[in-house]
mmCIF file of C-alpha atoms in Angstrom:
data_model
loop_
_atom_site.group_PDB
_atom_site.id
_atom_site.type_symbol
_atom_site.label_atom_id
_atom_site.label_comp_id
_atom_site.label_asym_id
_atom_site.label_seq_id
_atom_site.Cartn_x
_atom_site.Cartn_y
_atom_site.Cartn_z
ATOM 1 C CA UNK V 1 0.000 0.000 0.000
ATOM 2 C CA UNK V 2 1.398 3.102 -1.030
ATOM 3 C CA UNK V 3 1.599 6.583 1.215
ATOM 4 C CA UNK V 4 -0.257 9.278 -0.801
ATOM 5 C CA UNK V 5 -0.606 12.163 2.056
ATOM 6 C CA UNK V 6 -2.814 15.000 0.918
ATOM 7 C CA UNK V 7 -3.442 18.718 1.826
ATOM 8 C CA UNK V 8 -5.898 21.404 1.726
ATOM 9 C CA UNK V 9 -8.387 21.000 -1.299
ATOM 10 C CA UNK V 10 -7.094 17.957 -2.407
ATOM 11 C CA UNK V 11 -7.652 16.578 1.688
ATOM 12 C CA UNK V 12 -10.784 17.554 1.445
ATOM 13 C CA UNK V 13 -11.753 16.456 -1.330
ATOM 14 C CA UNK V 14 -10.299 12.656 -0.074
ATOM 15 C CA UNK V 15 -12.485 13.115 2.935
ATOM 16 C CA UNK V 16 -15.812 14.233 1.333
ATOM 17 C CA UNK V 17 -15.620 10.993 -0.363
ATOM 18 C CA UNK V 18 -14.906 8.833 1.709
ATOM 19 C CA UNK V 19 -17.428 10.334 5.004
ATOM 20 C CA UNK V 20 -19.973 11.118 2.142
ATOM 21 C CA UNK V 21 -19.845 7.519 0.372
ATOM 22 C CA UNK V 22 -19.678 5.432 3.683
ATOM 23 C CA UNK V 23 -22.087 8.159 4.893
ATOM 24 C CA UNK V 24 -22.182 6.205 8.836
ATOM 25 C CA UNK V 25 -19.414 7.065 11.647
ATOM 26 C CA UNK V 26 -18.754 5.664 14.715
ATOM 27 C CA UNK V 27 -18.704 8.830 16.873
ATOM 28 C CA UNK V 28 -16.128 8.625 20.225
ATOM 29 C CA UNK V 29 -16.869 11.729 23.099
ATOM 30 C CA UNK V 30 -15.763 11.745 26.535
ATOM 31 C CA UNK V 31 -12.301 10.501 25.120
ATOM 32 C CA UNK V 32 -10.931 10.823 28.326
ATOM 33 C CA UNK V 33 -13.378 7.899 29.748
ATOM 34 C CA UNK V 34 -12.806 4.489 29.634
ATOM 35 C CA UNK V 35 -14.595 3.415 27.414
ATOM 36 C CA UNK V 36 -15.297 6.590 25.582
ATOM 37 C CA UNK V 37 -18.793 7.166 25.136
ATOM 38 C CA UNK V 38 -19.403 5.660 21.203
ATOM 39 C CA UNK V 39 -22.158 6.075 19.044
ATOM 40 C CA UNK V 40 -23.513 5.396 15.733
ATOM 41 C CA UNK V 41 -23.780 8.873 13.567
ATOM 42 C CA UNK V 42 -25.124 9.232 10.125
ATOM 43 C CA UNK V 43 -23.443 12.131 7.873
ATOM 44 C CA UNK V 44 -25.011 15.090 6.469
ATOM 45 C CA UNK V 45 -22.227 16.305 4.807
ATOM 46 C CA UNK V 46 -18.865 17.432 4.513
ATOM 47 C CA UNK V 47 -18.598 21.274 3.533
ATOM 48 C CA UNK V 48 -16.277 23.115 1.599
ATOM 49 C CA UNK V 49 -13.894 23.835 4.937
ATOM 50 C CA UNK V 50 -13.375 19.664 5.372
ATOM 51 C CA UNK V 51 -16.181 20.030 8.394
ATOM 52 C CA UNK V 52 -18.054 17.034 9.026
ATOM 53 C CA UNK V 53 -21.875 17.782 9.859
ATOM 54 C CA UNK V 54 -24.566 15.378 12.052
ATOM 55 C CA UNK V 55 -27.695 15.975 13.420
ATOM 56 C CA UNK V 56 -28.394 15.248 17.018
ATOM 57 C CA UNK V 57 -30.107 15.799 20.119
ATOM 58 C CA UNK V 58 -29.668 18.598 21.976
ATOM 59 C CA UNK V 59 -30.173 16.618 25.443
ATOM 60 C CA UNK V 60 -27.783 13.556 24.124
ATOM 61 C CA UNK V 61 -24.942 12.264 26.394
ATOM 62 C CA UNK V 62 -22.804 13.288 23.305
ATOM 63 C CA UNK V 63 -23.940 16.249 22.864
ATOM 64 C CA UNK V 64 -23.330 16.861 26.717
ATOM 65 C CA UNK V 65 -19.754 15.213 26.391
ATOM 66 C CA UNK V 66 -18.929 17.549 23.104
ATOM 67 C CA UNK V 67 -20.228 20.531 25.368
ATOM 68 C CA UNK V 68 -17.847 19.333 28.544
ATOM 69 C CA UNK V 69 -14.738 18.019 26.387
ATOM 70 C CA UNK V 70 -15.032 19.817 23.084
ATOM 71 C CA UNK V 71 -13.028 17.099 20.844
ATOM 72 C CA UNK V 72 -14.465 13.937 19.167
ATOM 73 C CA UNK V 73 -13.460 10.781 17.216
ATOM 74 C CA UNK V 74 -14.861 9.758 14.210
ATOM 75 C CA UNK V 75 -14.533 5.986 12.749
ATOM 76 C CA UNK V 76 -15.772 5.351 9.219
ATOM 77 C CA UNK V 77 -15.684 2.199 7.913
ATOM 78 C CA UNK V 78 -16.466 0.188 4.463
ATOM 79 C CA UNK V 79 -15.756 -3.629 4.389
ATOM 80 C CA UNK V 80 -16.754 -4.298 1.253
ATOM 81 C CA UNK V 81 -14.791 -1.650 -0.359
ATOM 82 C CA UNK V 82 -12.078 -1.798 2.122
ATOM 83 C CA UNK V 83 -12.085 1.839 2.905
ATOM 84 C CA UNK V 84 -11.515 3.210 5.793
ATOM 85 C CA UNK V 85 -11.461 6.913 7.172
ATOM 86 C CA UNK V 86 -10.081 8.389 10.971
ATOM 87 C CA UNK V 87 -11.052 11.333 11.653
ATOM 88 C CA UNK V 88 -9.972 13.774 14.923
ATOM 89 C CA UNK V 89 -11.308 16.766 15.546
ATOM 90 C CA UNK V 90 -12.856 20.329 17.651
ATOM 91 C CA UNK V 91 -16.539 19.447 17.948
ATOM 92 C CA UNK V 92 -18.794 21.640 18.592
ATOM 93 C CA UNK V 93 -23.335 21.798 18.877
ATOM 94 C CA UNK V 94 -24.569 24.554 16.346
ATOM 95 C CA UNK V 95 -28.414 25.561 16.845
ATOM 96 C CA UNK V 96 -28.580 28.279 14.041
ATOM 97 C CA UNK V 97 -32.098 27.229 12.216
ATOM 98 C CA UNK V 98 -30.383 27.702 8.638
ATOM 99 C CA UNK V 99 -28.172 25.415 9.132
ATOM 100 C CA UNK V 100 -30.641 22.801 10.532
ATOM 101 C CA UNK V 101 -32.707 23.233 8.131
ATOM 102 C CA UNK V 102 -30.189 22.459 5.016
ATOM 103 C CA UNK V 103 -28.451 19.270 6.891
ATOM 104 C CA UNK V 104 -32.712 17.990 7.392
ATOM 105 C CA UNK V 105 -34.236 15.500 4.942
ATOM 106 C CA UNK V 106 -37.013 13.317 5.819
ATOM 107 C CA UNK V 107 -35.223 10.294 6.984
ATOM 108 C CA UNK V 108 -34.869 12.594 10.158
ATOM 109 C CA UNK V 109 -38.458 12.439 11.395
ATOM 110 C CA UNK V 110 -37.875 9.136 12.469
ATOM 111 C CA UNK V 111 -35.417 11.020 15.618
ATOM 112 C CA UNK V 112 -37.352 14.051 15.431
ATOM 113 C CA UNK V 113 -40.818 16.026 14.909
ATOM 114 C CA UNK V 114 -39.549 18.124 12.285
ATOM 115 C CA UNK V 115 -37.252 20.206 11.168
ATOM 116 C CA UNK V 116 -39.057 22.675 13.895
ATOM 117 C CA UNK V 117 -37.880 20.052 16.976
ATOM 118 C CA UNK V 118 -36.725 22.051 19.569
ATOM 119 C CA UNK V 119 -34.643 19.372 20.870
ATOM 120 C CA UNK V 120 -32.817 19.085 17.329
ATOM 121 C CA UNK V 121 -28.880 20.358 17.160
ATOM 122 C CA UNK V 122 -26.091 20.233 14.663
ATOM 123 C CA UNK V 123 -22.557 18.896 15.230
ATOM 124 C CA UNK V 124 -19.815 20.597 13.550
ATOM 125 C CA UNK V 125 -16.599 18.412 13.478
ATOM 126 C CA UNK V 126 -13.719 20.350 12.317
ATOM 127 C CA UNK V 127 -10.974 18.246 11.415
ATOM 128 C CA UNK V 128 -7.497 18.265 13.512
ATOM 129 C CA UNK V 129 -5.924 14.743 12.224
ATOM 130 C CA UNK V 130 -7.517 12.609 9.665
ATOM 131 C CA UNK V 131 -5.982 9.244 8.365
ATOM 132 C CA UNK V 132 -7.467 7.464 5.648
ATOM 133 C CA UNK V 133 -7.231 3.672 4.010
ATOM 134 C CA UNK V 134 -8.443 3.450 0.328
ATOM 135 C CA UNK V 135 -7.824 0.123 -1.969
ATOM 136 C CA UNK V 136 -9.400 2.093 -4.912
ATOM 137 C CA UNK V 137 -10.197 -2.001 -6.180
ATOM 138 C CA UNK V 138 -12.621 -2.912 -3.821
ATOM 139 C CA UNK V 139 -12.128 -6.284 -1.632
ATOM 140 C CA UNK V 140 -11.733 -8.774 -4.741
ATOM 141 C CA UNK V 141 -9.133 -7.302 -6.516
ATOM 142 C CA UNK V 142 -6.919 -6.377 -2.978
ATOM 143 C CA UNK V 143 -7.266 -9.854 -1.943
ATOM 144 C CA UNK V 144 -6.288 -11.303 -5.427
ATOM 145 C CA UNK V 145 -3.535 -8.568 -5.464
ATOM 146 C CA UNK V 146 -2.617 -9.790 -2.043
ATOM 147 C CA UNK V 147 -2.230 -13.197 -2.943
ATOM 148 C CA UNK V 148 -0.398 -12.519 -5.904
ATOM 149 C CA UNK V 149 1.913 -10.435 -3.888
ATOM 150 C CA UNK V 150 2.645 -13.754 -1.618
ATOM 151 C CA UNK V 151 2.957 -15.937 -4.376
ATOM 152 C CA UNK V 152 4.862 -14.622 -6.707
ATOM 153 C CA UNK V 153 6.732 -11.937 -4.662
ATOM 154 C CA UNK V 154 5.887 -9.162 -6.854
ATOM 155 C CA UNK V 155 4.503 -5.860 -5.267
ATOM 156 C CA UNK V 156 0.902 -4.896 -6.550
ATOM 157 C CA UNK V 157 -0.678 -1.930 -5.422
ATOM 158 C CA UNK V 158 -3.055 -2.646 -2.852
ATOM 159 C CA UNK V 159 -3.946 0.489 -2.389
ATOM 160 C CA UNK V 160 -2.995 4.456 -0.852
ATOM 161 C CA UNK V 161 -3.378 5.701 3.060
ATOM 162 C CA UNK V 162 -2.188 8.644 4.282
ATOM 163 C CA UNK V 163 -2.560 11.832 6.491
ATOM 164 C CA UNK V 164 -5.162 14.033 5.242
ATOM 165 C CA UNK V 165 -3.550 17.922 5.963
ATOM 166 C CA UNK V 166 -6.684 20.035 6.035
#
């Protein structure tokens, strides 16, 4: 697997495709706990900065923890794909209406009444350190790549990670 380590648009371009295609994060607070607190995030988007965007209860123990700690851990992962994203960053709850409004679609009414909720917040995670894994192939090709590579000796590319530098 090669090292391909990317900065500022290029970055986040790597990272709106990969948190945007995978589209569900494991999300880490209280990263001073053990265990952190984890939970199961689904993402809105990925602006033009590199932040990542949720939607979430205001009265959540990770909204609480992002409000105490101010730093979360995001864990994306594709199996079938074998892609993989790490992302580190400032979090923070945003309750601007505008901005709730554009990350709502109606998949969202099943965790809220509406885009009016009063209970409904944003998450902004701006990115500190992001690491990503990206075969390109998909599974069948890395593992027959893999296997050629033990065989035969001969180094295929399985693949780039790297830092992502936003």
């Amino acid at each position: 697997m090669s090292t391909e380590n990317l900065k500022q648009t290029e970055a986040i371009l790597k990272l709106k495709e990969l948190a945007e295609d995978i589209k569900f994060a494991l999300m880490a607070t209280d990263l001073q706990a053990k265990p952190a607190h984890v939970i199961p995030m689904t993402t809105k988007e990925v602006d033009e900065d590199g932040n990542i965007w949720f939607l979430s209860d205001k009265n959540s123990t990770h909204n609480q923890n992002i409000l105490t700690e101010g730093f979360a851990h995001l864990f994306y992962s594709k199996g079938t794909s074998m892609e993989f994203l790490s992302v580190y960053g400032q979090a923070s709850i945003v309750t601007e209406p505008a901005i709730i409004e554009k990350l709502y679609n109606k998949a969202d009414d099943v965790w809220f009444e509406g885009v009016n909720d009063p209970n409904i917040s944003a998450i902004k995670i701006s990115p500190l350190q992001s690491h990503y894994w990206d075969t390109k192939n998909g599974i069948i090709t890395t593992l027959f790549n893999l296997g050629l590579n033990i065989i035969t000796g001969e180094k295929r590319d399985l693949g780039a990670q790297g830092e992502l530098h936003i």
